[in-house]
XYZ file of C-alpha atoms in Angstrom:
701
model
C 69.340 94.197 62.574
C 69.270 94.300 66.360
C 72.493 96.258 66.286
C 70.659 99.300 64.937
C 67.787 99.180 67.438
C 69.398 101.575 69.873
C 69.303 104.392 67.357
C 65.565 104.922 67.130
C 62.655 103.981 69.335
C 60.718 102.941 66.276
C 63.494 100.536 65.391
C 63.482 99.025 68.853
C 59.813 98.269 68.343
C 60.282 97.130 64.797
C 62.936 94.543 65.446
C 61.850 93.065 68.750
C 61.603 89.290 68.421
C 58.158 87.683 68.685
C 57.364 84.531 70.612
C 59.050 81.320 69.515
C 56.082 79.557 68.028
C 52.453 79.273 69.071
C 53.280 76.810 71.841
C 56.369 78.701 73.010
C 58.756 76.067 71.677
C 61.059 75.499 68.803
C 60.536 72.045 67.300
C 63.379 69.694 68.038
C 63.640 70.239 71.790
C 64.013 73.019 74.319
C 66.649 75.658 73.837
C 68.926 76.816 76.666
C 67.550 79.999 78.170
C 70.979 81.588 78.549
C 72.292 80.809 75.075
C 73.755 83.995 73.537
C 71.571 85.814 71.051
C 72.659 85.499 67.447
C 73.258 88.636 65.397
C 74.867 86.973 62.378
C 75.978 83.605 61.110
C 78.389 83.306 58.218
C 79.776 80.348 56.244
C 83.535 80.233 55.679
C 85.171 78.834 52.519
C 86.395 75.716 54.372
C 82.823 74.750 55.302
C 82.971 75.974 58.887
C 80.579 78.537 60.337
C 80.861 81.726 62.364
C 78.213 82.969 64.788
C 78.245 86.515 66.137
C 76.534 87.447 69.409
C 76.154 90.814 71.171
C 78.433 90.282 74.188
C 82.024 91.518 74.132
C 84.214 89.232 72.042
C 81.107 87.216 71.138
C 82.419 85.412 68.062
C 82.056 81.620 67.863
C 83.499 79.284 65.233
C 82.750 75.700 64.230
C 84.859 73.051 62.589
C 84.134 72.274 58.913
C 80.645 70.831 58.704
C 79.185 73.078 61.385
C 80.201 71.039 64.443
C 82.889 71.368 67.093
C 81.913 74.896 68.123
C 84.283 76.977 70.216
C 85.045 80.610 70.966
C 87.033 82.080 68.091
C 90.674 82.334 69.224
C 92.156 85.594 70.499
C 89.136 87.769 69.713
C 89.527 91.090 71.577
C 87.039 91.813 74.367
C 85.232 94.497 72.370
C 81.712 94.866 71.030
C 81.515 93.450 67.512
C 78.847 95.192 65.447
C 79.253 93.418 62.118
C 81.011 90.429 60.606
C 81.950 89.990 56.950
C 84.326 88.156 54.626
C 86.334 89.624 51.779
C 86.483 87.728 48.445
C 89.632 85.945 49.666
C 87.723 84.559 52.651
C 89.437 86.666 55.313
C 87.315 87.638 58.308
C 86.670 91.309 59.048
C 85.089 92.650 62.234
C 83.562 96.115 62.593
C 83.939 96.815 66.309
C 83.696 99.471 68.988
C 87.505 99.718 68.910
C 88.203 99.751 65.187
C 88.132 97.601 62.064
C 89.888 94.244 62.566
C 91.033 91.503 60.184
C 91.961 87.907 60.955
C 95.526 86.795 60.311
C 95.871 83.124 61.250
C 95.066 83.052 65.000
C 95.428 86.764 65.634
C 93.611 89.981 64.728
C 95.247 93.023 63.183
C 93.848 96.526 63.466
C 93.185 98.251 60.133
C 91.250 101.393 61.072
C 90.852 103.212 64.356
C 87.419 104.356 65.484
C 83.980 102.875 66.046
C 82.614 101.013 63.035
C 79.146 99.638 62.378
C 79.745 97.565 59.241
C 82.126 96.653 56.427
C 81.219 95.540 52.872
C 83.179 94.266 49.848
C 82.556 94.038 46.135
C 82.764 90.617 44.472
C 86.119 91.321 42.816
C 87.811 92.608 45.948
C 88.619 95.994 44.428
C 86.421 98.155 46.676
C 85.581 98.337 50.378
C 82.741 100.286 51.980
C 82.934 100.953 55.714
C 80.325 102.560 57.921
C 81.636 104.588 60.864
C 79.283 105.377 63.723
C 78.057 108.956 63.394
C 80.173 109.711 60.323
C 78.494 107.931 57.423
C 80.059 105.606 54.857
C 83.496 105.701 53.232
C 84.549 104.036 49.986
C 88.125 102.754 50.194
C 90.595 100.741 48.196
C 91.621 97.437 49.847
C 95.260 98.541 49.881
C 94.230 101.267 52.349
C 93.427 98.548 54.891
C 96.850 97.374 55.987
C 98.565 96.917 59.326
C 101.504 98.930 57.938
C 99.151 101.865 57.476
C 98.057 101.630 61.117
C 101.693 101.473 62.242
C 102.521 104.524 60.126
C 99.546 106.398 61.593
C 100.857 105.713 65.078
C 104.344 106.908 64.165
C 103.049 110.105 62.562
C 100.753 110.872 65.458
C 103.547 110.342 67.994
C 105.876 112.592 65.961
C 103.172 115.265 65.711
C 102.573 115.235 69.465
C 106.317 115.494 70.144
C 106.659 118.494 67.810
C 103.623 120.196 69.328
C 105.155 119.705 72.762
C 108.419 121.263 71.585
C 106.509 124.182 70.038
C 104.763 124.829 73.332
C 108.094 124.860 75.162
C 109.526 127.323 72.609
C 106.581 129.674 73.120
C 107.242 129.634 76.857
C 110.937 130.430 76.267
C 110.041 133.323 73.950
C 107.788 134.785 76.631
C 110.657 134.546 79.114
C 113.001 136.348 76.656
C 110.758 139.412 76.462
C 112.452 140.964 79.462
C 115.955 140.514 78.044
C 117.180 143.744 76.445
C 119.934 144.353 73.966
C 121.259 142.453 70.975
C 121.534 139.124 72.812
C 117.864 139.202 73.709
C 116.817 139.982 70.145
C 118.969 137.205 68.715
C 117.680 134.722 71.276
C 114.049 135.422 70.475
C 114.759 135.303 66.743
C 116.463 131.927 67.020
C 113.544 130.492 69.030
C 111.007 131.952 66.614
C 112.729 130.453 63.562
C 112.709 127.010 65.202
C 109.041 127.502 66.113
C 108.250 128.278 62.457
C 110.111 125.145 61.312
C 108.025 123.074 63.690
C 104.773 124.603 62.423
C 105.697 123.649 58.869
C 106.594 120.111 59.933
C 103.308 119.748 61.836
C 101.342 120.878 58.782
C 103.120 118.272 56.677
C 102.363 115.569 59.224
C 98.705 116.615 59.378
C 98.462 116.355 55.599
C 99.958 112.854 55.627
C 97.724 111.826 58.533
C 94.678 113.084 56.645
C 95.615 110.946 53.674
C 95.861 107.850 55.845
C 92.768 108.334 58.023
C 89.038 108.679 57.485
C 88.967 112.446 57.367
C 85.805 114.437 57.943
C 82.255 113.288 57.389
C 81.541 110.380 55.128
C 78.686 110.074 52.668
C 75.073 109.691 53.811
C 76.005 110.804 57.318
C 72.475 112.143 57.815
C 70.885 108.868 56.698
C 70.604 105.705 58.751
C 72.551 103.313 56.513
C 71.698 99.711 57.396
C 73.325 97.704 54.600
C 75.211 97.894 51.304
C 76.176 95.863 48.245
C 77.765 96.495 44.828
C 75.972 95.677 41.573
C 77.494 94.269 38.371
C 78.185 97.743 36.979
C 80.394 98.696 39.917
C 77.780 100.846 41.638
C 77.499 100.784 45.417
C 73.921 100.513 46.686
C 73.344 101.596 50.285
C 70.075 100.772 52.017
C 68.753 103.110 54.683
C 66.045 102.781 57.285
C 63.362 105.209 56.188
C 65.094 106.887 53.237
C 65.202 104.122 50.642
C 68.298 103.162 48.649
C 71.136 105.397 47.472
C 73.630 104.514 44.762
C 77.022 105.757 43.618
C 80.126 104.560 41.863
C 83.396 105.217 43.729
C 84.209 108.922 43.562
C 80.699 109.928 42.449
C 77.935 111.662 44.371
C 75.322 109.463 46.041
C 71.864 109.666 44.466
C 68.512 108.071 45.214
C 68.186 104.593 43.669
C 64.762 103.606 44.970
C 62.788 103.437 41.718
C 60.184 100.667 41.855
C 60.944 99.829 45.487
C 57.889 99.055 47.603
C 59.339 100.369 50.864
C 61.852 102.966 51.994
C 62.699 100.920 55.086
C 65.625 98.708 54.063
C 66.818 96.092 56.535
C 69.364 94.046 54.594
C 71.008 93.803 51.193
C 73.290 91.281 49.493
C 74.833 90.614 46.089
C 74.434 87.025 44.875
C 77.345 85.124 43.305
C 75.407 85.294 40.019
C 75.322 89.109 40.254
C 71.780 89.963 41.352
C 71.514 92.396 44.254
C 68.644 91.631 46.631
C 67.166 93.996 49.210
C 65.125 92.910 52.217
C 62.656 95.435 53.551
C 60.689 96.025 56.710
C 57.201 94.782 55.881
C 57.433 94.723 52.083
C 59.367 91.511 51.500
C 62.226 90.813 49.082
C 63.231 92.900 46.050
C 65.734 92.454 43.204
C 67.781 95.196 41.500
C 67.961 95.616 37.724
C 71.129 97.609 37.041
C 70.191 98.167 33.392
C 66.847 99.766 34.238
C 68.151 101.160 37.548
C 64.971 99.940 39.199
C 63.742 97.391 41.738
C 61.108 94.688 41.315
C 59.445 92.360 43.816
C 60.768 88.779 43.835
C 58.007 86.416 42.677
C 57.314 83.597 45.104
C 59.623 85.010 47.753
C 58.589 86.443 51.101
C 55.926 89.081 50.526
C 54.794 91.600 53.130
C 57.526 90.277 55.426
C 60.284 91.749 57.529
C 63.382 90.333 55.839
C 66.281 90.132 58.291
C 69.058 88.649 56.156
C 69.924 87.051 52.802
C 72.572 84.372 52.257
C 73.839 82.280 49.352
C 75.289 78.811 48.835
C 77.821 77.441 46.395
C 75.196 75.572 44.385
C 72.947 78.508 43.535
C 71.043 78.497 46.820
C 69.469 81.716 48.042
C 68.155 81.728 51.614
C 66.096 84.498 53.189
C 65.455 84.934 56.920
C 62.278 86.705 58.015
C 61.049 87.993 61.327
C 57.688 86.219 61.451
C 57.411 84.001 58.370
C 60.350 81.657 58.916
C 62.928 80.884 56.245
C 62.483 80.985 52.457
C 64.905 79.106 50.227
C 65.576 78.869 46.512
C 67.903 76.300 44.949
C 67.739 77.730 41.419
C 69.109 81.257 41.816
C 65.852 82.762 42.984
C 63.544 81.456 40.261
C 61.387 79.325 42.565
C 61.017 79.419 46.339
C 60.126 77.067 49.192
C 59.221 78.095 52.693
C 60.004 76.238 55.912
C 56.700 75.456 57.593
C 58.047 74.334 60.961
C 58.970 77.753 62.366
C 56.130 79.939 61.089
C 56.101 82.257 64.105
C 59.810 82.370 64.826
C 62.041 85.407 64.323
C 65.044 84.272 62.289
C 67.849 86.786 62.668
C 70.432 85.376 60.282
C 70.939 82.549 57.782
C 73.853 80.782 56.126
C 74.514 77.771 53.904
C 77.315 75.570 55.237
C 79.888 73.631 53.213
C 77.544 70.650 52.898
C 74.714 72.764 51.512
C 72.738 72.659 54.760
C 70.734 75.731 55.661
C 71.473 77.151 59.106
C 69.276 79.676 60.893
C 70.333 81.871 63.796
C 67.617 83.146 66.109
C 67.789 86.308 68.183
C 66.312 84.300 71.050
C 66.578 80.587 70.440
C 70.071 79.753 69.258
C 71.268 77.991 66.119
C 69.127 75.584 64.071
C 69.906 73.393 61.057
C 67.359 72.402 58.417
C 67.132 68.629 58.145
C 67.221 66.540 54.971
C 63.417 66.469 54.713
C 63.547 70.212 54.014
C 60.862 71.108 56.544
C 62.085 70.280 60.061
C 64.759 71.990 62.095
C 67.135 70.715 64.765
C 68.713 72.863 67.436
C 72.515 72.816 67.380
C 74.578 74.119 70.317
C 77.072 76.791 69.288
C 78.134 78.677 72.431
C 79.667 77.204 75.583
C 79.106 73.786 73.989
C 81.656 71.982 76.126
C 81.715 74.350 79.117
C 81.559 71.963 82.084
C 79.403 73.873 84.544
C 79.382 71.164 87.214
C 80.854 67.753 88.053
C 79.795 65.181 90.652
C 80.758 61.608 91.583
C 78.889 59.423 94.045
C 80.153 56.729 96.390
C 78.619 54.089 94.126
C 80.891 55.026 91.234
C 78.465 56.960 89.038
C 79.744 60.303 87.820
C 77.902 63.179 86.170
C 79.081 66.091 84.040
C 76.844 69.072 83.277
C 77.711 70.686 79.937
C 76.304 74.122 79.190
C 75.663 73.413 75.527
C 74.796 69.721 75.554
C 73.174 68.760 78.858
C 73.898 66.006 81.375
C 76.299 63.096 80.835
C 76.759 60.044 83.078
C 79.718 57.712 83.532
C 79.585 54.328 85.260
C 83.308 53.531 84.940
C 85.103 56.417 86.670
C 84.838 58.745 83.715
C 86.184 56.593 80.893
C 82.919 56.472 78.973
C 80.153 59.048 79.134
C 76.513 58.694 78.045
C 73.914 61.392 77.542
C 71.117 61.410 80.119
C 67.692 62.892 79.390
C 66.604 65.355 82.083
C 63.759 67.846 82.527
C 66.346 70.635 82.738
C 67.619 72.495 79.718
C 71.368 72.757 79.167
C 72.847 76.135 79.962
C 75.571 77.854 81.949
C 73.378 77.625 85.062
C 72.994 73.808 84.904
C 73.974 72.253 88.261
C 74.316 68.625 89.439
C 75.052 66.877 92.760
C 74.958 63.284 94.036
C 73.761 62.506 97.582
C 75.084 59.816 99.929
C 72.555 57.299 98.572
C 73.688 57.782 94.982
C 70.630 59.817 93.977
C 71.388 62.536 91.447
C 69.858 66.020 91.559
C 69.949 68.485 88.652
C 68.594 71.993 88.456
C 68.768 75.415 86.857
C 67.341 78.880 87.367
C 64.647 78.337 84.750
C 63.603 74.697 85.148
C 63.738 74.065 88.887
C 65.243 71.158 90.816
C 64.752 67.473 89.926
C 65.863 64.199 91.554
C 66.483 60.752 90.102
C 66.883 57.590 92.188
C 67.704 55.368 89.198
C 70.731 57.138 87.679
C 68.735 59.431 85.446
C 66.170 57.056 83.969
C 63.226 58.777 85.669
C 62.910 62.140 87.382
C 60.678 63.719 90.044
C 60.580 67.369 90.989
C 62.293 68.151 94.298
C 61.193 71.704 95.145
C 59.219 71.108 98.356
C 60.062 73.928 100.726
C 61.920 75.970 98.110
C 60.508 79.208 96.649
C 58.806 78.962 93.272
C 61.138 79.138 90.304
C 64.507 77.517 89.910
C 67.786 77.116 91.741
C 71.010 79.054 91.419
C 73.365 76.729 93.312
C 73.634 73.114 94.488
C 76.290 71.578 96.707
C 76.959 68.799 99.204
C 78.902 69.498 102.387
C 81.675 67.057 103.384
C 79.224 65.898 106.084
C 76.713 64.971 103.373
C 74.248 67.837 103.861
C 72.547 68.899 100.605
C 72.472 72.664 100.147
C 70.553 74.714 97.585
C 70.236 78.409 96.809
C 67.024 79.357 94.955
C 67.085 81.445 91.801
C 65.876 84.520 93.688
C 68.880 84.190 96.067
C 66.493 84.320 99.051
C 68.648 82.242 101.381
C 70.486 78.979 101.900
C 68.341 75.839 102.129
C 69.254 72.381 103.458
C 67.418 69.165 102.562
C 66.005 67.290 105.553
C 65.630 63.532 105.956
C 61.919 63.921 105.152
C 62.763 65.432 101.765
C 61.727 68.975 102.644
C 64.041 71.892 102.016
C 64.326 74.254 104.988
C 65.835 77.718 105.192
C 68.932 77.752 107.384
C 68.783 80.448 110.066
C 71.599 82.806 110.994
C 73.000 82.479 114.489
C 71.910 85.337 116.735
C 69.294 86.666 114.322
C 65.575 86.097 114.726
C 64.609 84.861 111.229
C 66.017 87.938 109.547
C 66.123 87.774 105.757
C 69.388 87.362 103.920
C 70.488 86.799 100.327
C 73.297 84.618 98.934
C 74.322 83.244 95.542
C 76.730 80.362 96.117
C 78.638 78.335 98.735
C 82.359 77.529 99.003
C 84.027 74.933 101.266
C 87.473 75.214 102.855
C 89.599 72.210 103.838
C 89.499 73.069 107.581
C 85.740 72.731 108.022
C 84.735 76.308 107.301
C 82.213 77.286 104.627
C 81.396 80.616 103.009
C 78.067 81.584 101.423
C 78.113 84.892 99.595
C 75.811 87.308 97.794
C 75.889 90.958 96.819
C 75.523 92.334 100.354
C 75.551 89.314 102.650
C 78.449 87.009 103.427
C 77.884 84.040 105.764
C 80.591 81.980 107.478
C 80.254 78.516 109.008
C 82.938 76.804 111.106
C 81.180 73.429 111.400
C 80.807 72.199 107.801
C 77.687 74.236 107.162
C 75.533 73.280 110.151
C 75.390 76.795 111.655
C 76.040 80.170 110.034
C 76.825 83.715 111.107
C 76.484 86.873 109.029
C 79.389 89.219 108.316
C 78.591 92.852 107.537
C 80.696 95.156 105.373
C 78.333 97.904 104.213
C 79.755 97.549 100.691
C 78.667 95.565 97.668
C 80.453 92.338 96.696
C 83.096 92.175 93.958
C 85.046 88.941 94.453
C 85.977 86.133 96.856
C 89.198 84.113 97.151
C 91.206 81.937 99.540
C 94.923 81.463 100.122
C 96.889 78.347 101.071
C 96.797 79.242 104.789
C 93.013 79.256 104.846
C 92.522 83.019 104.854
C 89.245 84.241 103.340
C 89.544 87.353 101.170
C 86.599 89.405 99.960
C 86.900 92.399 97.687
C 84.062 94.860 98.155
C 83.205 97.942 96.119
C 85.612 100.213 98.027
C 87.767 98.005 100.240
C 89.291 94.538 100.569
C 89.084 92.476 103.763
C 90.616 89.240 105.053
C 89.513 86.798 107.749
C 92.415 84.631 108.864
C 92.021 81.198 110.488
C 91.210 81.208 114.227
C 90.353 84.912 114.105
C 86.916 86.471 114.484
C 87.573 89.981 113.170
C 88.114 90.928 109.547
C 91.197 92.996 108.753
C 91.523 95.534 105.971
C 94.187 94.730 103.352
C 95.407 96.427 100.202
C 94.890 93.663 97.642
C 93.556 90.204 96.945
C 96.152 87.376 97.067
C 96.691 87.455 93.268
C 98.398 84.428 91.732
C 98.285 82.640 95.103
C 94.476 82.817 95.235
C 92.081 79.886 94.947
C 88.434 80.225 93.950
C 87.219 76.893 95.383
C 88.326 73.502 96.691
C 87.221 69.872 96.348
C 88.305 66.999 98.603
C 90.687 64.602 96.815
C 91.358 61.896 99.398
C 92.971 61.717 102.820
C 94.202 65.246 103.672
C 94.342 66.109 99.982
C 92.378 68.717 98.076
C 92.020 70.026 94.554
C 92.165 73.793 94.290
C 90.978 75.874 91.331
C 93.311 78.846 90.971
C 91.664 82.230 90.500
C 94.042 83.245 87.708
C 93.735 79.901 85.909
C 94.956 76.384 86.442
C 94.525 73.710 89.088
C 96.634 72.410 91.981
C 96.701 69.166 93.950
C 97.223 70.213 97.572
C 98.185 68.436 100.778
C 97.308 69.699 104.257
C 100.375 69.962 106.511
C 100.277 71.790 109.862
C 97.166 73.659 108.772
C 98.702 74.891 105.523
C 97.861 73.691 102.008
C 101.103 72.668 100.326
C 101.021 72.293 96.514
C 102.050 68.846 95.332
C 101.500 69.496 91.635
C 100.159 72.221 89.344
C 98.449 71.788 85.985
C 96.254 73.339 83.292
C 97.913 76.708 83.876
C 96.421 78.242 80.729
C 92.837 77.156 81.457
C 90.020 78.570 83.560
C 88.767 75.765 85.818
C 84.996 76.016 86.285
C 84.290 72.772 88.164
C 86.190 69.877 89.775
C 85.469 66.354 91.036
C 87.245 63.172 92.126
C 86.003 59.711 91.099
C 85.911 56.622 93.336
C 89.201 55.326 91.918
C 90.938 58.635 92.678
C 90.932 60.066 89.154
C 90.936 63.868 89.121
C 88.509 65.719 86.836
C 88.588 69.386 85.851
C 85.728 71.038 83.999
C 86.905 73.949 81.864
C 85.234 76.701 79.890
C 86.017 74.575 76.847
C 86.214 70.890 77.638
C 86.746 68.231 80.282
C 90.186 67.079 81.499
C 91.172 64.025 83.563
C 94.327 63.027 85.429
C 94.792 59.409 86.467
C 98.314 59.888 87.859
C 97.643 62.314 90.737
C 97.878 65.452 88.637
C 101.154 64.727 86.857
C 99.506 64.750 83.432
C 96.072 65.783 82.186
C 94.232 64.260 79.219
C 91.292 65.585 77.241
C 87.999 63.741 77.492
C 86.613 63.784 73.948
C 82.991 64.877 73.867
C 81.294 64.123 70.556
C 78.562 66.594 69.675
C 77.150 64.835 66.637
C 74.232 62.555 67.456
C 73.417 59.246 65.760
C 70.807 59.644 63.063
C 68.160 57.834 65.099
C 68.749 59.971 68.191
C 65.877 62.389 68.575
C 65.406 65.181 71.107
C 62.752 64.118 73.597
C 61.289 67.600 74.017
C 59.395 69.165 76.924
C 57.386 66.173 78.053
C 60.079 63.509 78.322
C 62.979 65.744 79.304
C 65.875 67.432 77.600
C 68.109 64.744 76.143
C 68.249 62.011 73.524
C 66.625 58.616 73.351
C 69.766 56.948 72.059
C 72.764 57.062 74.337
C 75.960 58.626 73.152
C 79.441 57.476 74.160
C 82.595 59.509 74.605
C 86.006 58.332 75.691
C 89.199 59.931 76.902
């Protein structure tokens, strides 16, 4: 229901999510703070799940059984307002750029425009679409075809061509006005007859276009339609926010269908497989529709006086109801009796679904995805977004390696990355999770929300390591090739180095008397230079990060890249600049280096480096005469997020989806399998003991 909040201030207040429990937690462990918000979850016929989030292209899909989450393939980078399935199980997306349907691993456009929702009847004979600002339209499924979209494009192109020709004819007729005699009259007549032919053709095209497009205003355009479903008599029921329910059979006029309903504020509606249409209201609980009496009645034993966010059904007669402040209600006997989850009494559940195994899944607006356990009362958090995004990688001289996964947390390997075990830490998993290993083999992990922590026993115990840093968390961690530990706090208030005494100290800028500066991250070049960058400030070091000078551009930051000759490129808001090796002045250039650009480097042995390519892929590089020469390229189709090299020389690349390893100097790359499912006796350790699992988990490549 969050997708409607922008329309009315009262709705923004009505659907804001409350705190996640009286103690601020969701039972089963801490949830990543940067996990995408969930708008909808939906079960597919094969037992897999879909989760929809508000960011562009924010559709995630699991494997059958609700595990193995990944970004749905080839989803356009558009805002998705609503997700639904037709009776055949095909996925439909109502988006800011039209109505889309899944066809294998691609998406075909069915309707142009901006759509808020799409609904289907149980038999697949009717479709109801809601267009932003236009109301609802009742269509036949055969109207939603890619051929129709292609024909629309052809007709529109033909119409524009004819209109262009008509405009040219009008100009010619104006020019002929000064021509006297019979020739002039004939010329104008000939042009006019052609102009008339074009007008007739344009009218015919407009008529055909009207028949293929959503012409004019739809129904209920002056009502805020929030949901819809079709009853057993073939009547569409449309719920509105503040105006009750309206009903109509296809082709008929919409009339009020709110008899017996305890509220005119309808949040959600769904037709059960057994035919009953349920409506969830704002503050008045759950209601059932009687199509014979054309009236609503409150559902006995269901959520009363609740804000009902969504209703879902399972294959075995399950009916699950998500509420804003009363948790989840479930019935296993087609709504005759109800049970309520008691573990999340204060949690706003945004969406619910029943997976292929009959497990109830709950999606939270702020809190991620949770699965109801076999005891029927406790919930376990399940990662669904960026599950295997490897945000950071680090190997120490002693052989221990660490991988930070945005959706799962920290993993450790003691055998050069062949086997990985989960490590409990005080830091929640998330896309901001960072890890480094110092020269003594101590591991440090941190994030913007949970601060910086250090372990001297390979992750068995942890102590906070924030002395000298501002309060809050950290945005960046790195180790210079000289072994200096660097950190950037979450507020970006400077670059800090860890001293031998364990204190973090702010690094000054050469020639400036303790002036403030702000940076986000640090990058290292193979020739001993380092770059720290933020929105306004860019710092350069030529001695492996021991001293720094500030560069001034007077323009906000857009991007940073390096080429194989060691040139530093920075794209600002209005201009692009380059600093070449052995030069002190920046030069203005037209463009960034493009496909030849690298985003960052990692040392890979004597005079060898790994380079992450800005456009995707990785390269093993060798330094010759001050120039980085590519030895091998790999992973060309993947975005490399992090890189590391183990003690035995194995190369590791952390991707947006998964971890890759090469043990033959970059000739081939293998996938490191990361198992998400935990053993049954592995329990989240929660706030006190750290984010992780008491039983170790093994993965192998």
